[in-house]
Short mmCIF file of N, CA and C in Angstrom, two decimals:
data_model
loop_
_atom_site.label_atom_id
_atom_site.label_comp_id
_atom_site.label_asym_id
_atom_site.label_seq_id
_atom_site.Cartn_x
_atom_site.Cartn_y
_atom_site.Cartn_z
N MET A 1 0.81 -1.20 0.00
CA MET A 1 0.00 0.00 0.00
C MET A 1 0.86 1.26 0.00
N ARG A 2 1.95 1.25 0.81
CA ARG A 2 2.84 2.42 0.84
C ARG A 2 3.48 2.65 -0.52
N THR A 3 3.83 1.57 -1.21
CA THR A 3 4.44 1.69 -2.53
C THR A 3 3.46 2.33 -3.50
N LEU A 4 2.19 1.93 -3.44
CA LEU A 4 1.18 2.49 -4.32
C LEU A 4 1.00 3.98 -4.01
N ALA A 5 0.95 4.34 -2.72
CA ALA A 5 0.81 5.74 -2.34
C ALA A 5 2.01 6.55 -2.82
N GLY A 6 3.20 6.00 -2.72
CA GLY A 6 4.41 6.67 -3.19
C GLY A 6 4.38 6.89 -4.69
N LEU A 7 3.94 5.89 -5.45
CA LEU A 7 3.84 6.04 -6.91
C LEU A 7 2.83 7.10 -7.29
N VAL A 8 1.70 7.12 -6.57
CA VAL A 8 0.67 8.12 -6.85
C VAL A 8 1.23 9.52 -6.57
N ALA A 9 1.95 9.67 -5.46
CA ALA A 9 2.52 10.98 -5.11
C ALA A 9 3.51 11.45 -6.17
N VAL A 10 4.37 10.57 -6.63
CA VAL A 10 5.35 10.93 -7.66
C VAL A 10 4.65 11.30 -8.96
N THR A 11 3.62 10.55 -9.31
CA THR A 11 2.87 10.84 -10.54
C THR A 11 2.19 12.19 -10.45
N LEU A 12 1.59 12.51 -9.30
CA LEU A 12 0.93 13.80 -9.13
C LEU A 12 1.93 14.95 -9.19
N LEU A 13 3.09 14.78 -8.58
CA LEU A 13 4.11 15.83 -8.63
C LEU A 13 4.58 16.07 -10.06
N ALA A 14 4.75 15.01 -10.81
CA ALA A 14 5.18 15.16 -12.20
C ALA A 14 4.11 15.88 -13.02
N ALA A 15 2.85 15.59 -12.74
CA ALA A 15 1.76 16.24 -13.46
C ALA A 15 1.67 17.73 -13.14
N CYS A 16 2.11 18.12 -11.97
CA CYS A 16 2.06 19.53 -11.55
C CYS A 16 3.19 20.35 -12.16
N SER A 17 4.08 19.74 -12.89
CA SER A 17 5.22 20.43 -13.46
C SER A 17 5.13 20.45 -14.98
N PRO A 18 4.24 21.32 -15.54
CA PRO A 18 4.05 21.33 -16.99
C PRO A 18 5.29 21.75 -17.76
N GLN A 19 6.23 22.45 -17.13
CA GLN A 19 7.42 22.91 -17.82
C GLN A 19 8.42 21.78 -18.06
N ALA A 20 8.34 20.71 -17.28
CA ALA A 20 9.35 19.66 -17.34
C ALA A 20 9.52 19.11 -18.75
N ASP A 21 8.40 18.88 -19.44
CA ASP A 21 8.48 18.35 -20.80
C ASP A 21 7.95 19.36 -21.81
N GLY A 22 7.78 20.60 -21.37
CA GLY A 22 7.19 21.62 -22.23
C GLY A 22 8.22 22.44 -22.97
N VAL A 23 7.75 23.56 -23.46
CA VAL A 23 8.59 24.50 -24.21
C VAL A 23 9.70 25.03 -23.32
N LYS A 24 10.87 25.14 -23.89
CA LYS A 24 12.03 25.73 -23.19
C LYS A 24 12.47 26.96 -24.00
N VAL A 25 13.02 27.93 -23.29
CA VAL A 25 13.54 29.13 -23.92
C VAL A 25 14.96 29.33 -23.43
N ASP A 26 15.89 29.58 -24.34
CA ASP A 26 17.26 29.89 -23.90
C ASP A 26 17.84 31.01 -24.76
N GLY A 27 18.97 31.53 -24.31
CA GLY A 27 19.68 32.57 -25.05
C GLY A 27 18.92 33.88 -25.16
N ALA A 28 18.03 34.18 -24.21
CA ALA A 28 17.22 35.41 -24.30
C ALA A 28 18.08 36.65 -24.04
N TRP A 29 17.92 37.64 -24.91
CA TRP A 29 18.59 38.91 -24.73
C TRP A 29 17.80 40.02 -25.39
N ILE A 30 18.01 41.23 -24.91
CA ILE A 30 17.32 42.43 -25.40
C ILE A 30 18.38 43.42 -25.86
N ARG A 31 18.17 43.96 -27.06
CA ARG A 31 19.05 45.02 -27.56
C ARG A 31 18.32 46.35 -27.39
N LEU A 32 18.91 47.24 -26.64
CA LEU A 32 18.31 48.56 -26.42
C LEU A 32 18.35 49.37 -27.71
N PRO A 33 17.43 50.33 -27.86
CA PRO A 33 17.43 51.17 -29.06
C PRO A 33 18.60 52.16 -29.04
N ALA A 34 19.09 52.51 -30.22
CA ALA A 34 20.19 53.47 -30.34
C ALA A 34 19.73 54.88 -30.02
N VAL A 35 18.44 55.14 -30.28
CA VAL A 35 17.88 56.46 -30.05
C VAL A 35 16.69 56.31 -29.10
N ALA A 36 16.70 57.07 -28.02
CA ALA A 36 15.60 57.02 -27.06
C ALA A 36 14.28 57.26 -27.78
N GLY A 37 13.27 56.51 -27.42
CA GLY A 37 11.96 56.64 -28.05
C GLY A 37 11.75 55.69 -29.22
N GLN A 38 12.84 55.13 -29.75
CA GLN A 38 12.74 54.15 -30.83
C GLN A 38 12.57 52.76 -30.21
N PRO A 39 12.10 51.78 -30.99
CA PRO A 39 11.93 50.44 -30.42
C PRO A 39 13.25 49.71 -30.22
N GLY A 40 13.26 48.83 -29.22
CA GLY A 40 14.35 47.89 -29.01
C GLY A 40 13.91 46.55 -29.59
N ALA A 41 14.66 45.51 -29.30
CA ALA A 41 14.30 44.18 -29.82
C ALA A 41 14.72 43.11 -28.82
N ALA A 42 13.97 42.02 -28.83
CA ALA A 42 14.28 40.86 -27.98
C ALA A 42 14.49 39.65 -28.87
N TYR A 43 15.42 38.81 -28.44
CA TYR A 43 15.79 37.61 -29.19
C TYR A 43 15.92 36.43 -28.22
N PHE A 44 15.71 35.22 -28.74
CA PHE A 44 15.79 34.01 -27.92
C PHE A 44 15.64 32.81 -28.84
N THR A 45 15.83 31.63 -28.29
CA THR A 45 15.58 30.39 -29.02
C THR A 45 14.51 29.60 -28.29
N LEU A 46 13.50 29.18 -29.03
CA LEU A 46 12.42 28.34 -28.49
C LEU A 46 12.71 26.89 -28.83
N HIS A 47 12.46 26.01 -27.87
CA HIS A 47 12.61 24.57 -28.07
C HIS A 47 11.27 23.93 -27.77
N GLY A 48 10.68 23.27 -28.78
CA GLY A 48 9.39 22.62 -28.60
C GLY A 48 9.47 21.46 -27.63
N GLY A 49 8.38 21.22 -26.94
CA GLY A 49 8.31 20.13 -25.97
C GLY A 49 7.63 18.90 -26.55
N ARG A 50 6.94 18.17 -25.69
CA ARG A 50 6.27 16.93 -26.10
C ARG A 50 4.93 17.17 -26.75
N GLU A 51 4.42 18.39 -26.66
CA GLU A 51 3.16 18.75 -27.31
C GLU A 51 3.39 20.00 -28.15
N ALA A 52 2.72 20.05 -29.29
CA ALA A 52 2.81 21.24 -30.14
C ALA A 52 2.20 22.43 -29.39
N GLU A 53 2.76 23.59 -29.60
CA GLU A 53 2.27 24.82 -28.98
C GLU A 53 2.19 25.91 -30.05
N THR A 54 1.49 26.97 -29.73
CA THR A 54 1.43 28.14 -30.60
C THR A 54 1.73 29.36 -29.76
N LEU A 55 2.82 30.05 -30.08
CA LEU A 55 3.20 31.27 -29.38
C LEU A 55 2.27 32.38 -29.84
N VAL A 56 1.60 33.05 -28.88
CA VAL A 56 0.64 34.09 -29.23
C VAL A 56 1.02 35.47 -28.71
N GLY A 57 2.04 35.54 -27.86
CA GLY A 57 2.43 36.85 -27.36
C GLY A 57 3.66 36.81 -26.49
N VAL A 58 4.29 37.96 -26.35
CA VAL A 58 5.48 38.13 -25.53
C VAL A 58 5.31 39.44 -24.77
N SER A 59 5.76 39.45 -23.52
CA SER A 59 5.72 40.70 -22.75
C SER A 59 6.95 40.78 -21.86
N THR A 60 7.29 42.00 -21.45
CA THR A 60 8.41 42.25 -20.56
C THR A 60 8.19 43.57 -19.85
N ARG A 61 8.73 43.68 -18.65
CA ARG A 61 8.64 44.95 -17.92
C ARG A 61 9.54 46.00 -18.55
N ALA A 62 10.39 45.59 -19.48
CA ALA A 62 11.34 46.51 -20.12
C ALA A 62 10.68 47.40 -21.17
N ALA A 63 9.43 47.11 -21.54
CA ALA A 63 8.77 47.89 -22.59
C ALA A 63 7.26 47.95 -22.35
N ASP A 64 6.65 48.99 -22.88
CA ASP A 64 5.21 49.14 -22.77
C ASP A 64 4.45 48.12 -23.61
N ARG A 65 5.03 47.77 -24.77
CA ARG A 65 4.35 46.86 -25.71
C ARG A 65 5.39 46.03 -26.46
N ALA A 66 5.03 44.79 -26.74
CA ALA A 66 5.92 43.90 -27.49
C ALA A 66 5.13 43.25 -28.63
N GLU A 67 5.75 43.19 -29.81
CA GLU A 67 5.13 42.57 -30.98
C GLU A 67 6.12 41.62 -31.63
N MET A 68 5.63 40.46 -32.03
CA MET A 68 6.47 39.51 -32.77
C MET A 68 6.51 39.94 -34.23
N HIS A 69 7.71 39.91 -34.82
CA HIS A 69 7.91 40.30 -36.21
C HIS A 69 8.84 39.30 -36.89
N ASP A 70 8.82 39.33 -38.23
CA ASP A 70 9.75 38.54 -39.02
C ASP A 70 10.33 39.44 -40.10
N SER A 71 11.62 39.34 -40.30
CA SER A 71 12.30 40.10 -41.36
C SER A 71 12.79 39.12 -42.40
N ALA A 72 12.63 39.49 -43.64
CA ALA A 72 13.11 38.66 -44.74
C ALA A 72 13.39 39.56 -45.93
N LYS A 73 14.25 39.10 -46.82
CA LYS A 73 14.55 39.85 -48.04
C LYS A 73 13.69 39.31 -49.17
N ASP A 74 13.15 40.22 -49.98
CA ASP A 74 12.38 39.80 -51.13
C ASP A 74 13.32 39.45 -52.29
N ALA A 75 12.76 39.11 -53.43
CA ALA A 75 13.55 38.69 -54.59
C ALA A 75 14.53 39.76 -55.04
N ALA A 76 14.21 41.02 -54.78
CA ALA A 76 15.09 42.12 -55.19
C ALA A 76 16.13 42.43 -54.12
N GLY A 77 16.11 41.69 -53.02
CA GLY A 77 17.09 41.90 -51.96
C GLY A 77 16.71 42.99 -50.97
N VAL A 78 15.45 43.45 -51.04
CA VAL A 78 14.98 44.49 -50.13
C VAL A 78 14.42 43.83 -48.87
N ALA A 79 14.91 44.27 -47.72
CA ALA A 79 14.45 43.71 -46.44
C ALA A 79 13.05 44.22 -46.14
N LYS A 80 12.22 43.31 -45.67
CA LYS A 80 10.84 43.65 -45.36
C LYS A 80 10.49 43.03 -44.01
N MET A 81 9.82 43.80 -43.15
CA MET A 81 9.45 43.30 -41.84
C MET A 81 7.92 43.20 -41.77
N THR A 82 7.44 42.06 -41.26
CA THR A 82 6.00 41.88 -41.09
C THR A 82 5.71 41.41 -39.66
N GLN A 83 4.57 41.83 -39.16
CA GLN A 83 4.16 41.41 -37.82
C GLN A 83 3.64 39.98 -37.87
N ILE A 84 3.93 39.22 -36.82
CA ILE A 84 3.47 37.83 -36.69
C ILE A 84 2.43 37.80 -35.58
N ALA A 85 1.22 37.33 -35.90
CA ALA A 85 0.17 37.24 -34.89
C ALA A 85 0.39 36.03 -33.98
N SER A 86 0.89 34.95 -34.55
CA SER A 86 1.16 33.74 -33.78
C SER A 86 2.21 32.92 -34.51
N LEU A 87 2.81 31.99 -33.76
CA LEU A 87 3.87 31.17 -34.33
C LEU A 87 3.72 29.73 -33.84
N ASP A 88 3.54 28.81 -34.77
CA ASP A 88 3.43 27.40 -34.41
C ASP A 88 4.79 26.86 -34.01
N LEU A 89 4.80 26.07 -32.93
CA LEU A 89 6.01 25.43 -32.44
C LEU A 89 5.75 23.93 -32.37
N PRO A 90 6.11 23.19 -33.43
CA PRO A 90 5.86 21.75 -33.44
C PRO A 90 6.65 21.00 -32.36
N VAL A 91 6.22 19.81 -32.08
CA VAL A 91 6.87 18.95 -31.09
C VAL A 91 8.35 18.81 -31.43
N GLY A 92 9.22 19.04 -30.45
CA GLY A 92 10.65 18.85 -30.60
C GLY A 92 11.36 19.81 -31.53
N SER A 93 10.69 20.85 -31.99
CA SER A 93 11.30 21.78 -32.94
C SER A 93 12.15 22.83 -32.23
N GLN A 94 12.85 23.61 -33.03
CA GLN A 94 13.65 24.73 -32.52
C GLN A 94 13.40 25.92 -33.44
N VAL A 95 13.07 27.06 -32.84
CA VAL A 95 12.84 28.28 -33.61
C VAL A 95 13.68 29.39 -32.99
N LYS A 96 14.52 30.01 -33.82
CA LYS A 96 15.38 31.10 -33.34
C LYS A 96 14.75 32.45 -33.65
N PHE A 97 14.76 33.31 -32.66
CA PHE A 97 14.43 34.71 -32.83
C PHE A 97 15.78 35.41 -32.77
N ALA A 98 16.23 35.94 -33.91
CA ALA A 98 17.59 36.48 -34.02
C ALA A 98 17.59 37.70 -34.95
N PRO A 99 18.59 38.57 -34.82
CA PRO A 99 18.67 39.73 -35.72
C PRO A 99 18.61 39.29 -37.19
N GLY A 100 17.82 40.02 -37.97
CA GLY A 100 17.68 39.71 -39.39
C GLY A 100 16.60 38.68 -39.69
N GLY A 101 15.95 38.15 -38.66
CA GLY A 101 14.90 37.15 -38.85
C GLY A 101 13.75 37.43 -37.90
N LYS A 102 13.23 36.37 -37.30
CA LYS A 102 12.17 36.56 -36.32
C LYS A 102 12.74 37.29 -35.10
N HIS A 103 11.93 38.19 -34.55
CA HIS A 103 12.36 38.96 -33.38
C HIS A 103 11.12 39.54 -32.70
N VAL A 104 11.31 40.10 -31.53
CA VAL A 104 10.23 40.78 -30.83
C VAL A 104 10.58 42.26 -30.76
N MET A 105 9.75 43.09 -31.36
CA MET A 105 9.94 44.54 -31.30
C MET A 105 9.42 45.01 -29.94
N LEU A 106 10.22 45.83 -29.26
CA LEU A 106 9.85 46.36 -27.95
C LEU A 106 9.58 47.86 -28.09
N PHE A 107 8.33 48.24 -27.97
CA PHE A 107 7.91 49.63 -28.12
C PHE A 107 7.77 50.27 -26.74
N GLY A 108 8.22 51.49 -26.62
CA GLY A 108 8.14 52.19 -25.35
C GLY A 108 9.08 51.59 -24.31
N VAL A 109 10.33 51.39 -24.73
CA VAL A 109 11.33 50.85 -23.80
C VAL A 109 11.42 51.79 -22.61
N VAL A 110 11.28 51.23 -21.42
CA VAL A 110 11.26 52.07 -20.22
C VAL A 110 12.66 52.62 -19.93
N PRO A 111 12.73 53.86 -19.46
CA PRO A 111 14.03 54.51 -19.28
C PRO A 111 14.90 53.93 -18.16
N ASN A 112 14.31 53.17 -17.26
CA ASN A 112 15.13 52.64 -16.16
C ASN A 112 15.70 51.25 -16.45
N VAL A 113 15.67 50.82 -17.71
CA VAL A 113 16.31 49.55 -18.10
C VAL A 113 17.63 49.89 -18.76
N HIS A 114 18.71 49.29 -18.27
CA HIS A 114 20.05 49.62 -18.74
C HIS A 114 20.84 48.38 -19.14
N ALA A 115 21.79 48.56 -20.03
CA ALA A 115 22.67 47.46 -20.45
C ALA A 115 23.32 46.85 -19.22
N GLY A 116 23.45 45.53 -19.25
CA GLY A 116 24.06 44.80 -18.14
C GLY A 116 23.04 44.24 -17.17
N GLU A 117 21.80 44.72 -17.24
CA GLU A 117 20.75 44.20 -16.38
C GLU A 117 20.18 42.91 -16.95
N LYS A 118 19.38 42.26 -16.15
CA LYS A 118 18.62 41.08 -16.57
C LYS A 118 17.16 41.37 -16.29
N VAL A 119 16.30 41.11 -17.27
CA VAL A 119 14.87 41.36 -17.10
C VAL A 119 14.07 40.14 -17.58
N PRO A 120 12.91 39.91 -16.99
CA PRO A 120 12.09 38.78 -17.43
C PRO A 120 11.43 39.04 -18.77
N LEU A 121 11.31 37.99 -19.54
CA LEU A 121 10.64 37.99 -20.83
C LEU A 121 9.63 36.86 -20.75
N THR A 122 8.34 37.16 -20.81
CA THR A 122 7.30 36.14 -20.65
C THR A 122 6.66 35.84 -21.99
N LEU A 123 6.64 34.56 -22.34
CA LEU A 123 6.05 34.10 -23.59
C LEU A 123 4.73 33.41 -23.27
N ARG A 124 3.66 33.80 -24.01
CA ARG A 124 2.32 33.23 -23.80
C ARG A 124 1.96 32.34 -24.98
N PHE A 125 1.35 31.20 -24.64
CA PHE A 125 0.98 30.23 -25.66
C PHE A 125 -0.54 30.06 -25.70
N ALA A 126 -1.05 29.65 -26.85
CA ALA A 126 -2.49 29.49 -27.05
C ALA A 126 -3.08 28.50 -26.04
N SER A 127 -2.29 27.56 -25.57
CA SER A 127 -2.76 26.55 -24.60
C SER A 127 -3.01 27.15 -23.23
N GLY A 128 -2.55 28.38 -23.01
CA GLY A 128 -2.66 29.00 -21.70
C GLY A 128 -1.36 28.92 -20.91
N HIS A 129 -0.41 28.11 -21.37
CA HIS A 129 0.88 28.03 -20.70
C HIS A 129 1.67 29.32 -20.92
N THR A 130 2.52 29.63 -19.97
CA THR A 130 3.47 30.72 -20.12
C THR A 130 4.85 30.20 -19.75
N VAL A 131 5.85 30.78 -20.34
CA VAL A 131 7.24 30.46 -20.03
C VAL A 131 7.95 31.79 -19.84
N THR A 132 8.68 31.92 -18.75
CA THR A 132 9.43 33.15 -18.50
C THR A 132 10.92 32.86 -18.56
N ALA A 133 11.62 33.66 -19.34
CA ALA A 133 13.07 33.54 -19.47
C ALA A 133 13.69 34.83 -18.94
N VAL A 134 14.91 34.74 -18.48
CA VAL A 134 15.64 35.93 -18.03
C VAL A 134 16.49 36.40 -19.21
N ALA A 135 16.25 37.64 -19.63
CA ALA A 135 16.95 38.20 -20.79
C ALA A 135 18.04 39.16 -20.34
N ASP A 136 19.22 39.01 -20.94
CA ASP A 136 20.32 39.94 -20.70
C ASP A 136 20.05 41.19 -21.54
N VAL A 137 20.22 42.35 -20.96
CA VAL A 137 20.02 43.60 -21.68
C VAL A 137 21.38 44.05 -22.23
N ALA A 138 21.40 44.31 -23.56
CA ALA A 138 22.64 44.67 -24.25
C ALA A 138 22.55 46.10 -24.81
N VAL A 139 23.71 46.68 -25.06
CA VAL A 139 23.80 48.03 -25.62
C VAL A 139 23.26 48.07 -27.04
N PRO A 140 22.87 49.25 -27.50
CA PRO A 140 22.46 49.39 -28.90
C PRO A 140 23.56 48.92 -29.83
N GLY A 141 23.18 48.24 -30.90
CA GLY A 141 24.15 47.76 -31.86
C GLY A 141 24.90 46.51 -31.46
N ALA A 142 24.57 45.91 -30.32
CA ALA A 142 25.26 44.69 -29.88
C ALA A 142 25.10 43.59 -30.92
N GLU A 143 26.16 42.82 -31.08
CA GLU A 143 26.15 41.72 -32.03
C GLU A 143 25.25 40.58 -31.55
N ALA A 144 24.78 39.79 -32.50
CA ALA A 144 23.94 38.62 -32.17
C ALA A 144 24.71 37.67 -31.28
N ARG A 145 24.01 37.00 -30.43
CA ARG A 145 24.63 36.06 -29.49
C ARG A 145 24.40 34.64 -29.91
#
């Protein structure tokens, strides 16, 4: 009976930890804008878990508003940026948000956020799950990490 109770307890604890097999975020960083009042950007790598997810939003205390965007060059070599309403993250996949590609535009970067700090970046998924990563804040023009 004790063995059964122990197994049930372990199973319940595992069920209470949705992050264990869920989406992971690493390499999060924020590049501050070169000119005050202009947008900054956030970058990170998403790693899909055991279930497919759909990223529907990102937020941080470092900015008033955050929007997911994608940059790509057209056939003529002209860079074009478009807003992304959501992003599918298949099981076991990896999606990079990096300069020149997918990224999060940060509008209204708050003045009390400075290079060298660490700030939370919260990602919201259609399933209702959220994942929070700690993002390193970098100077304007910082190279990709």
